[in-house]
Amino acid sequence: MSRPTMLIHDVAALLGVSTDTVRYYEREGLLDDRHIARRPNGYRDYGEASIERLRLLVQARRSGMSISEIKTLAEAFDEGTLTIDLQLQLLRDKLAGLDRQAHELNVIRAAVTAKINDLESRR
């Protein structure tokens, strides 16, 4: 059985995000008339398909993907080319980037720790 349409605040609460987040995805072109219906009063109606789309966007963002990466993901999803292999490639690329960032942060951390130790030895 399909869930009835929901208003933006209901969808945001369901997904654990703010209404601003939902509006942001719309401004970025990740949600459009294919996903959102408008009531005569201008309120947005979110059905099952739009909720699933938002779940994908929110999950990708929580995985650390940039908006650009999410747009690539959404485009492939829309074109029907979002294969498991493509998802794995995107996630592996993200993981490699995170590993690089972690290494860079460890280098900076070591430099800051060394400076702290140097200063403390001068007391």
Short mmCIF file of N, CA, C and O in Angstrom, two decimals:
data_model
loop_
_atom_site.label_atom_id
_atom_site.label_comp_id
_atom_site.label_asym_id
_atom_site.label_seq_id
_atom_site.Cartn_x
_atom_site.Cartn_y
_atom_site.Cartn_z
N MET A 1 0.83 -1.18 0.00
CA MET A 1 0.00 0.00 0.00
C MET A 1 0.88 1.24 0.00
O MET A 1 1.84 1.35 0.74
N SER A 2 0.56 2.17 -0.83
CA SER A 2 1.35 3.38 -0.99
C SER A 2 1.00 4.39 0.11
O SER A 2 -0.15 4.52 0.51
N ARG A 3 2.00 5.10 0.54
CA ARG A 3 1.82 6.13 1.57
C ARG A 3 1.20 7.37 0.92
O ARG A 3 1.54 7.71 -0.20
N PRO A 4 0.32 8.09 1.61
CA PRO A 4 -0.23 9.32 1.05
C PRO A 4 0.87 10.37 0.92
O PRO A 4 1.93 10.25 1.53
N THR A 5 0.60 11.39 0.12
CA THR A 5 1.60 12.44 -0.03
C THR A 5 1.80 13.16 1.29
O THR A 5 0.94 13.15 2.17
N MET A 6 2.96 13.77 1.40
CA MET A 6 3.34 14.45 2.64
C MET A 6 3.79 15.87 2.31
O MET A 6 4.25 16.14 1.20
N LEU A 7 3.70 16.73 3.30
CA LEU A 7 4.22 18.09 3.17
C LEU A 7 5.69 18.10 3.56
O LEU A 7 6.20 17.16 4.18
N ILE A 8 6.37 19.19 3.22
CA ILE A 8 7.82 19.27 3.39
C ILE A 8 8.26 19.01 4.84
O ILE A 8 9.24 18.31 5.08
N HIS A 9 7.55 19.57 5.81
CA HIS A 9 7.97 19.38 7.21
C HIS A 9 7.82 17.92 7.63
O HIS A 9 8.62 17.43 8.44
N ASP A 10 6.82 17.23 7.08
CA ASP A 10 6.65 15.80 7.40
C ASP A 10 7.78 14.97 6.81
O ASP A 10 8.31 14.06 7.45
N VAL A 11 8.13 15.28 5.57
CA VAL A 11 9.21 14.55 4.89
C VAL A 11 10.54 14.79 5.60
O VAL A 11 11.32 13.87 5.83
N ALA A 12 10.79 16.05 5.95
CA ALA A 12 12.03 16.39 6.64
C ALA A 12 12.14 15.63 7.97
O ALA A 12 13.19 15.06 8.28
N ALA A 13 11.04 15.59 8.71
CA ALA A 13 11.04 14.87 9.99
C ALA A 13 11.26 13.38 9.77
O ALA A 13 12.01 12.74 10.50
N LEU A 14 10.61 12.82 8.76
CA LEU A 14 10.75 11.40 8.46
C LEU A 14 12.19 11.03 8.16
O LEU A 14 12.69 9.99 8.58
N LEU A 15 12.89 11.91 7.43
CA LEU A 15 14.27 11.62 7.01
C LEU A 15 15.33 12.18 7.96
O LEU A 15 16.52 11.95 7.76
N GLY A 16 14.91 12.91 8.97
CA GLY A 16 15.87 13.45 9.94
C GLY A 16 16.71 14.58 9.39
O GLY A 16 17.88 14.72 9.75
N VAL A 17 16.11 15.40 8.53
CA VAL A 17 16.80 16.57 7.98
C VAL A 17 15.92 17.79 8.18
O VAL A 17 14.77 17.68 8.58
N SER A 18 16.46 18.94 7.88
CA SER A 18 15.67 20.17 8.00
C SER A 18 14.90 20.43 6.70
O SER A 18 15.25 19.90 5.64
N THR A 19 13.89 21.26 6.80
CA THR A 19 13.16 21.64 5.59
C THR A 19 14.08 22.42 4.66
O THR A 19 13.94 22.32 3.44
N ASP A 20 15.04 23.15 5.21
CA ASP A 20 16.01 23.87 4.38
C ASP A 20 16.83 22.90 3.53
O ASP A 20 17.17 23.20 2.39
N THR A 21 17.16 21.74 4.09
CA THR A 21 17.90 20.73 3.35
C THR A 21 17.09 20.25 2.16
O THR A 21 17.61 20.14 1.04
N VAL A 22 15.82 19.98 2.38
CA VAL A 22 14.96 19.52 1.29
C VAL A 22 14.87 20.60 0.21
O VAL A 22 15.00 20.31 -0.98
N ARG A 23 14.70 21.85 0.62
CA ARG A 23 14.63 22.96 -0.34
C ARG A 23 15.96 23.12 -1.09
O ARG A 23 15.98 23.46 -2.27
N TYR A 24 17.06 22.92 -0.39
CA TYR A 24 18.38 23.02 -1.01
C TYR A 24 18.52 22.01 -2.15
O TYR A 24 18.98 22.36 -3.24
N TYR A 25 18.11 20.77 -1.92
CA TYR A 25 18.18 19.76 -2.97
C TYR A 25 17.32 20.17 -4.16
O TYR A 25 17.69 19.93 -5.31
N GLU A 26 16.21 20.81 -3.89
CA GLU A 26 15.36 21.28 -4.98
C GLU A 26 16.06 22.40 -5.75
O GLU A 26 16.10 22.39 -6.99
N ARG A 27 16.65 23.36 -5.04
CA ARG A 27 17.38 24.46 -5.71
C ARG A 27 18.54 23.93 -6.55
O ARG A 27 18.87 24.49 -7.59
N GLU A 28 19.18 22.86 -6.08
CA GLU A 28 20.32 22.29 -6.80
C GLU A 28 19.89 21.43 -7.99
O GLU A 28 20.72 20.88 -8.70
N GLY A 29 18.58 21.30 -8.20
CA GLY A 29 18.08 20.53 -9.33
C GLY A 29 18.01 19.03 -9.09
O GLY A 29 17.79 18.27 -10.03
N LEU A 30 18.19 18.63 -7.85
CA LEU A 30 18.15 17.21 -7.53
C LEU A 30 16.72 16.71 -7.28
O LEU A 30 16.47 15.52 -7.27
N LEU A 31 15.83 17.64 -7.08
CA LEU A 31 14.38 17.37 -6.98
C LEU A 31 13.70 18.36 -7.92
O LEU A 31 14.02 19.54 -7.90
N ASP A 32 12.80 17.88 -8.72
CA ASP A 32 12.09 18.77 -9.63
C ASP A 32 10.65 18.32 -9.79
O ASP A 32 10.15 17.55 -8.97
N ASP A 33 10.01 18.79 -10.83
CA ASP A 33 8.58 18.48 -11.03
C ASP A 33 8.31 16.99 -11.20
O ASP A 33 7.18 16.54 -11.03
N ARG A 34 9.34 16.23 -11.53
CA ARG A 34 9.16 14.77 -11.58
C ARG A 34 8.98 14.18 -10.19
O ARG A 34 8.43 13.11 -10.03
N HIS A 35 9.48 14.90 -9.20
CA HIS A 35 9.49 14.39 -7.83
C HIS A 35 8.51 15.09 -6.90
O HIS A 35 8.11 14.53 -5.88
N ILE A 36 8.16 16.32 -7.22
CA ILE A 36 7.34 17.14 -6.32
C ILE A 36 6.12 17.64 -7.07
O ILE A 36 6.25 18.21 -8.16
N ALA A 37 4.96 17.46 -6.48
CA ALA A 37 3.73 18.04 -7.03
C ALA A 37 3.42 19.30 -6.22
O ALA A 37 3.82 19.42 -5.06
N ARG A 38 2.75 20.22 -6.85
CA ARG A 38 2.36 21.45 -6.16
C ARG A 38 0.85 21.48 -5.97
O ARG A 38 0.10 21.18 -6.89
N ARG A 39 0.46 21.84 -4.78
CA ARG A 39 -0.96 22.04 -4.50
C ARG A 39 -1.36 23.41 -5.05
O ARG A 39 -0.49 24.25 -5.31
N PRO A 40 -2.64 23.67 -5.20
CA PRO A 40 -3.08 24.98 -5.68
C PRO A 40 -2.58 26.14 -4.81
O PRO A 40 -2.33 27.23 -5.31
N ASN A 41 -2.37 25.88 -3.52
CA ASN A 41 -1.87 26.93 -2.63
C ASN A 41 -0.35 27.07 -2.68
O ASN A 41 0.23 27.86 -1.95
N GLY A 42 0.32 26.28 -3.54
CA GLY A 42 1.77 26.37 -3.69
C GLY A 42 2.56 25.43 -2.81
O GLY A 42 3.78 25.31 -2.95
N TYR A 43 1.91 24.77 -1.87
CA TYR A 43 2.61 23.83 -1.01
C TYR A 43 3.11 22.66 -1.84
O TYR A 43 2.47 22.24 -2.79
N ARG A 44 4.26 22.12 -1.43
CA ARG A 44 4.83 20.97 -2.12
C ARG A 44 4.21 19.68 -1.56
O ARG A 44 4.05 19.55 -0.36
N ASP A 45 3.94 18.75 -2.45
CA ASP A 45 3.47 17.42 -2.08
C ASP A 45 4.56 16.42 -2.42
O ASP A 45 5.04 16.38 -3.55
N TYR A 46 4.96 15.62 -1.44
CA TYR A 46 5.99 14.61 -1.64
C TYR A 46 5.35 13.24 -1.53
O TYR A 46 4.80 12.88 -0.50
N GLY A 47 5.44 12.48 -2.62
CA GLY A 47 4.92 11.13 -2.65
C GLY A 47 6.03 10.13 -2.39
O GLY A 47 7.17 10.48 -2.07
N GLU A 48 5.70 8.86 -2.53
CA GLU A 48 6.65 7.77 -2.25
C GLU A 48 7.92 7.91 -3.09
O GLU A 48 9.03 7.73 -2.58
N ALA A 49 7.78 8.22 -4.38
CA ALA A 49 8.96 8.34 -5.25
C ALA A 49 9.89 9.47 -4.80
O ALA A 49 11.11 9.31 -4.79
N SER A 50 9.30 10.60 -4.40
CA SER A 50 10.15 11.71 -3.97
C SER A 50 10.81 11.40 -2.63
O SER A 50 11.95 11.80 -2.39
N ILE A 51 10.13 10.66 -1.78
CA ILE A 51 10.71 10.30 -0.48
C ILE A 51 11.90 9.35 -0.70
O ILE A 51 12.95 9.51 -0.09
N GLU A 52 11.73 8.39 -1.61
CA GLU A 52 12.84 7.48 -1.91
C GLU A 52 14.01 8.23 -2.53
O GLU A 52 15.17 7.95 -2.24
N ARG A 53 13.71 9.18 -3.40
CA ARG A 53 14.76 10.01 -4.01
C ARG A 53 15.51 10.77 -2.91
O ARG A 53 16.73 10.82 -2.89
N LEU A 54 14.76 11.38 -2.00
CA LEU A 54 15.38 12.11 -0.90
C LEU A 54 16.20 11.20 0.00
O LEU A 54 17.27 11.59 0.47
N ARG A 55 15.73 9.97 0.22
CA ARG A 55 16.52 9.01 1.02
C ARG A 55 17.88 8.79 0.36
O ARG A 55 18.91 8.75 1.04
N LEU A 56 17.89 8.61 -0.95
CA LEU A 56 19.14 8.42 -1.69
C LEU A 56 20.05 9.63 -1.53
O LEU A 56 21.24 9.49 -1.25
N LEU A 57 19.50 10.83 -1.67
CA LEU A 57 20.29 12.06 -1.56
C LEU A 57 20.85 12.22 -0.15
O LEU A 57 22.04 12.53 0.01
N VAL A 58 20.02 11.99 0.84
CA VAL A 58 20.45 12.15 2.23
C VAL A 58 21.52 11.11 2.59
O VAL A 58 22.53 11.43 3.22
N GLN A 59 21.32 9.88 2.15
CA GLN A 59 22.30 8.83 2.43
C GLN A 59 23.64 9.16 1.76
O GLN A 59 24.70 8.99 2.37
N ALA A 60 23.59 9.65 0.54
CA ALA A 60 24.82 10.01 -0.16
C ALA A 60 25.53 11.15 0.56
O ALA A 60 26.75 11.13 0.74
N ARG A 61 24.77 12.14 1.00
CA ARG A 61 25.37 13.28 1.71
C ARG A 61 25.97 12.84 3.03
O ARG A 61 27.06 13.27 3.40
N ARG A 62 25.28 11.95 3.72
CA ARG A 62 25.81 11.45 5.00
C ARG A 62 27.03 10.57 4.80
O ARG A 62 27.79 10.35 5.75
N SER A 63 27.21 10.07 3.59
CA SER A 63 28.41 9.30 3.26
C SER A 63 29.57 10.21 2.91
O SER A 63 30.63 9.74 2.53
N GLY A 64 29.35 11.51 3.00
CA GLY A 64 30.40 12.48 2.74
C GLY A 64 30.51 12.92 1.30
O GLY A 64 31.47 13.60 0.93
N MET A 65 29.56 12.55 0.47
CA MET A 65 29.62 12.94 -0.94
C MET A 65 29.30 14.42 -1.09
O MET A 65 28.44 14.95 -0.39
N SER A 66 30.01 15.04 -2.00
CA SER A 66 29.76 16.44 -2.31
C SER A 66 28.49 16.55 -3.16
O SER A 66 28.01 15.54 -3.70
N ILE A 67 28.00 17.75 -3.31
CA ILE A 67 26.82 17.95 -4.16
C ILE A 67 27.13 17.54 -5.59
O ILE A 67 26.30 16.92 -6.26
N SER A 68 28.33 17.81 -6.05
CA SER A 68 28.73 17.40 -7.40
C SER A 68 28.68 15.88 -7.55
O SER A 68 28.19 15.35 -8.55
N GLU A 69 29.20 15.18 -6.55
CA GLU A 69 29.17 13.71 -6.58
C GLU A 69 27.73 13.19 -6.51
O GLU A 69 27.37 12.23 -7.19
N ILE A 70 26.91 13.86 -5.71
CA ILE A 70 25.51 13.45 -5.60
C ILE A 70 24.79 13.67 -6.92
O ILE A 70 23.96 12.86 -7.33
N LYS A 71 25.12 14.76 -7.60
CA LYS A 71 24.50 15.01 -8.91
C LYS A 71 24.87 13.91 -9.90
O LYS A 71 24.02 13.47 -10.69
N THR A 72 26.10 13.45 -9.86
CA THR A 72 26.52 12.34 -10.72
C THR A 72 25.72 11.09 -10.39
O THR A 72 25.23 10.40 -11.28
N LEU A 73 25.57 10.82 -9.12
CA LEU A 73 24.80 9.67 -8.65
C LEU A 73 23.34 9.78 -9.10
O LEU A 73 22.78 8.83 -9.65
N ALA A 74 22.75 10.94 -8.89
CA ALA A 74 21.34 11.15 -9.24
C ALA A 74 21.13 11.06 -10.75
O ALA A 74 20.13 10.50 -11.21
N GLU A 75 22.07 11.60 -11.51
CA GLU A 75 21.96 11.53 -12.97
C GLU A 75 21.98 10.08 -13.45
O GLU A 75 21.18 9.68 -14.29
N ALA A 76 22.89 9.30 -12.90
CA ALA A 76 22.96 7.89 -13.27
C ALA A 76 21.68 7.16 -12.86
O ALA A 76 21.16 6.33 -13.61
N PHE A 77 21.16 7.51 -11.69
CA PHE A 77 19.91 6.91 -11.23
C PHE A 77 18.78 7.25 -12.20
O PHE A 77 18.01 6.38 -12.60
N ASP A 78 18.70 8.52 -12.58
CA ASP A 78 17.64 8.97 -13.49
C ASP A 78 17.75 8.31 -14.86
O ASP A 78 16.74 8.04 -15.51
N GLU A 79 18.98 8.08 -15.32
CA GLU A 79 19.20 7.48 -16.63
C GLU A 79 19.09 5.95 -16.60
O GLU A 79 19.18 5.31 -17.64
N GLY A 80 18.95 5.40 -15.40
CA GLY A 80 18.86 3.95 -15.27
C GLY A 80 20.21 3.26 -15.40
O GLY A 80 20.28 2.06 -15.67
N THR A 81 21.29 4.02 -15.20
CA THR A 81 22.63 3.46 -15.33
C THR A 81 23.36 3.34 -13.98
O THR A 81 24.56 3.14 -13.95
N LEU A 82 22.61 3.47 -12.90
CA LEU A 82 23.22 3.38 -11.57
C LEU A 82 23.37 1.91 -11.19
O LEU A 82 22.56 1.34 -10.48
N THR A 83 24.43 1.33 -11.70
CA THR A 83 24.70 -0.08 -11.45
C THR A 83 25.43 -0.25 -10.12
O THR A 83 25.95 0.72 -9.56
N ILE A 84 25.51 -1.46 -9.68
CA ILE A 84 26.28 -1.75 -8.47
C ILE A 84 27.74 -1.39 -8.70
O ILE A 84 28.41 -0.83 -7.83
N ASP A 85 28.25 -1.69 -9.90
CA ASP A 85 29.65 -1.37 -10.21
C ASP A 85 29.90 0.14 -10.13
O ASP A 85 30.93 0.58 -9.60
N LEU A 86 28.97 0.95 -10.65
CA LEU A 86 29.14 2.40 -10.58
C LEU A 86 29.07 2.88 -9.14
O LEU A 86 29.87 3.72 -8.72
N GLN A 87 28.15 2.33 -8.37
CA GLN A 87 28.05 2.70 -6.96
C GLN A 87 29.34 2.35 -6.22
O GLN A 87 29.85 3.15 -5.43
N LEU A 88 29.87 1.16 -6.50
CA LEU A 88 31.13 0.76 -5.87
C LEU A 88 32.27 1.69 -6.27
O LEU A 88 33.09 2.08 -5.43
N GLN A 89 32.32 2.07 -7.54
CA GLN A 89 33.36 2.98 -8.02
C GLN A 89 33.27 4.32 -7.30
O GLN A 89 34.28 4.84 -6.81
N LEU A 90 32.07 4.89 -7.22
CA LEU A 90 31.88 6.17 -6.55
C LEU A 90 32.27 6.08 -5.08
O LEU A 90 32.95 6.97 -4.55
N LEU A 91 31.87 5.02 -4.42
CA LEU A 91 32.19 4.86 -3.01
C LEU A 91 33.68 4.60 -2.79
O LEU A 91 34.27 5.11 -1.82
N ARG A 92 34.29 3.82 -3.66
CA ARG A 92 35.74 3.58 -3.53
C ARG A 92 36.53 4.86 -3.77
O ARG A 92 37.53 5.12 -3.09
N ASP A 93 36.10 5.66 -4.75
CA ASP A 93 36.74 6.96 -4.98
C ASP A 93 36.61 7.85 -3.75
O ASP A 93 37.55 8.53 -3.36
N LYS A 94 35.42 7.85 -3.14
CA LYS A 94 35.19 8.65 -1.93
C LYS A 94 36.09 8.16 -0.80
O LYS A 94 36.72 8.95 -0.10
N LEU A 95 36.20 6.84 -0.64
CA LEU A 95 37.04 6.27 0.41
C LEU A 95 38.50 6.63 0.20
O LEU A 95 39.21 6.98 1.15
N ALA A 96 38.97 6.59 -1.05
CA ALA A 96 40.35 6.96 -1.34
C ALA A 96 40.59 8.43 -0.98
O ALA A 96 41.64 8.79 -0.41
N GLY A 97 39.63 9.28 -1.29
CA GLY A 97 39.75 10.69 -0.92
C GLY A 97 39.77 10.89 0.58
O GLY A 97 40.54 11.70 1.11
N LEU A 98 38.94 10.14 1.29
CA LEU A 98 38.94 10.21 2.75
C LEU A 98 40.26 9.73 3.33
O LEU A 98 40.77 10.31 4.30
N ASP A 99 40.83 8.69 2.74
CA ASP A 99 42.13 8.19 3.20
C ASP A 99 43.21 9.26 3.01
O ASP A 99 44.06 9.45 3.88
N ARG A 100 43.17 9.96 1.86
CA ARG A 100 44.13 11.04 1.62
C ARG A 100 43.97 12.15 2.65
O ARG A 100 44.94 12.66 3.20
N GLN A 101 42.72 12.52 2.92
CA GLN A 101 42.45 13.57 3.91
C GLN A 101 42.93 13.15 5.29
O GLN A 101 43.52 13.96 6.03
N ALA A 102 42.69 11.90 5.65
CA ALA A 102 43.12 11.39 6.96
C ALA A 102 44.65 11.45 7.07
O ALA A 102 45.18 11.85 8.11
N HIS A 103 45.33 11.08 6.00
CA HIS A 103 46.80 11.13 6.00
C HIS A 103 47.28 12.58 6.18
O HIS A 103 48.18 12.85 6.99
N GLU A 104 46.67 13.49 5.42
CA GLU A 104 47.05 14.91 5.53
C GLU A 104 46.80 15.44 6.95
O GLU A 104 47.63 16.18 7.50
N LEU A 105 45.68 15.06 7.53
CA LEU A 105 45.38 15.49 8.90
C LEU A 105 46.37 14.90 9.89
O LEU A 105 46.79 15.56 10.85
N ASN A 106 46.79 13.65 9.69
CA ASN A 106 47.78 13.04 10.58
C ASN A 106 49.12 13.75 10.48
O ASN A 106 49.81 13.91 11.50
N VAL A 107 49.49 14.18 9.29
CA VAL A 107 50.74 14.94 9.12
C VAL A 107 50.65 16.27 9.87
O VAL A 107 51.58 16.65 10.60
N ILE A 108 49.53 16.96 9.72
CA ILE A 108 49.34 18.24 10.42
C ILE A 108 49.31 18.01 11.93
O ILE A 108 49.93 18.76 12.69
N ARG A 109 48.62 16.95 12.36
CA ARG A 109 48.55 16.64 13.79
C ARG A 109 49.94 16.39 14.37
O ARG A 109 50.27 16.86 15.47
N ALA A 110 50.75 15.66 13.64
CA ALA A 110 52.12 15.38 14.10
C ALA A 110 52.92 16.67 14.21
O ALA A 110 53.68 16.86 15.18
N ALA A 111 52.75 17.59 13.26
CA ALA A 111 53.48 18.86 13.30
C ALA A 111 53.03 19.70 14.50
O ALA A 111 53.86 20.31 15.19
N VAL A 112 51.73 19.75 14.75
CA VAL A 112 51.21 20.52 15.89
C VAL A 112 51.68 19.89 17.20
O VAL A 112 52.11 20.59 18.12
N THR A 113 51.63 18.57 17.29
CA THR A 113 52.10 17.88 18.50
C THR A 113 53.58 18.16 18.74
O THR A 113 54.00 18.41 19.88
N ALA A 114 54.37 18.12 17.69
CA ALA A 114 55.81 18.40 17.83
C ALA A 114 56.04 19.82 18.32
O ALA A 114 56.91 20.06 19.18
N LYS A 115 55.27 20.77 17.81
CA LYS A 115 55.43 22.17 18.24
C LYS A 115 55.02 22.32 19.71
O LYS A 115 55.70 23.02 20.47
N ILE A 116 53.93 21.67 20.12
CA ILE A 116 53.51 21.71 21.52
C ILE A 116 54.61 21.14 22.40
O ILE A 116 54.99 21.73 23.43
N ASN A 117 55.16 19.98 22.02
CA ASN A 117 56.23 19.36 22.81
C ASN A 117 57.46 20.26 22.89
O ASN A 117 58.09 20.37 23.94
N ASP A 118 57.79 20.91 21.77
CA ASP A 118 58.93 21.82 21.75
C ASP A 118 58.71 22.99 22.70
O ASP A 118 59.59 23.34 23.48
N LEU A 119 57.53 23.58 22.63
CA LEU A 119 57.23 24.72 23.51
C LEU A 119 57.19 24.32 24.97
O LEU A 119 57.65 25.06 25.84
N GLU A 120 56.61 23.16 25.25
CA GLU A 120 56.53 22.71 26.65
C GLU A 120 57.93 22.42 27.22
O GLU A 120 58.17 22.59 28.40
N SER A 121 58.85 21.98 26.37
CA SER A 121 60.22 21.67 26.85
C SER A 121 60.99 22.94 27.17
O SER A 121 62.00 22.89 27.88
N ARG A 122 60.53 24.09 26.71
CA ARG A 122 61.20 25.38 26.96
C ARG A 122 60.73 26.04 28.23
O ARG A 122 61.26 27.08 28.62
N ARG A 123 59.72 25.49 28.88
CA ARG A 123 59.19 26.12 30.10
C ARG A 123 60.18 26.15 31.20
O ARG A 123 60.94 25.38 31.53
#
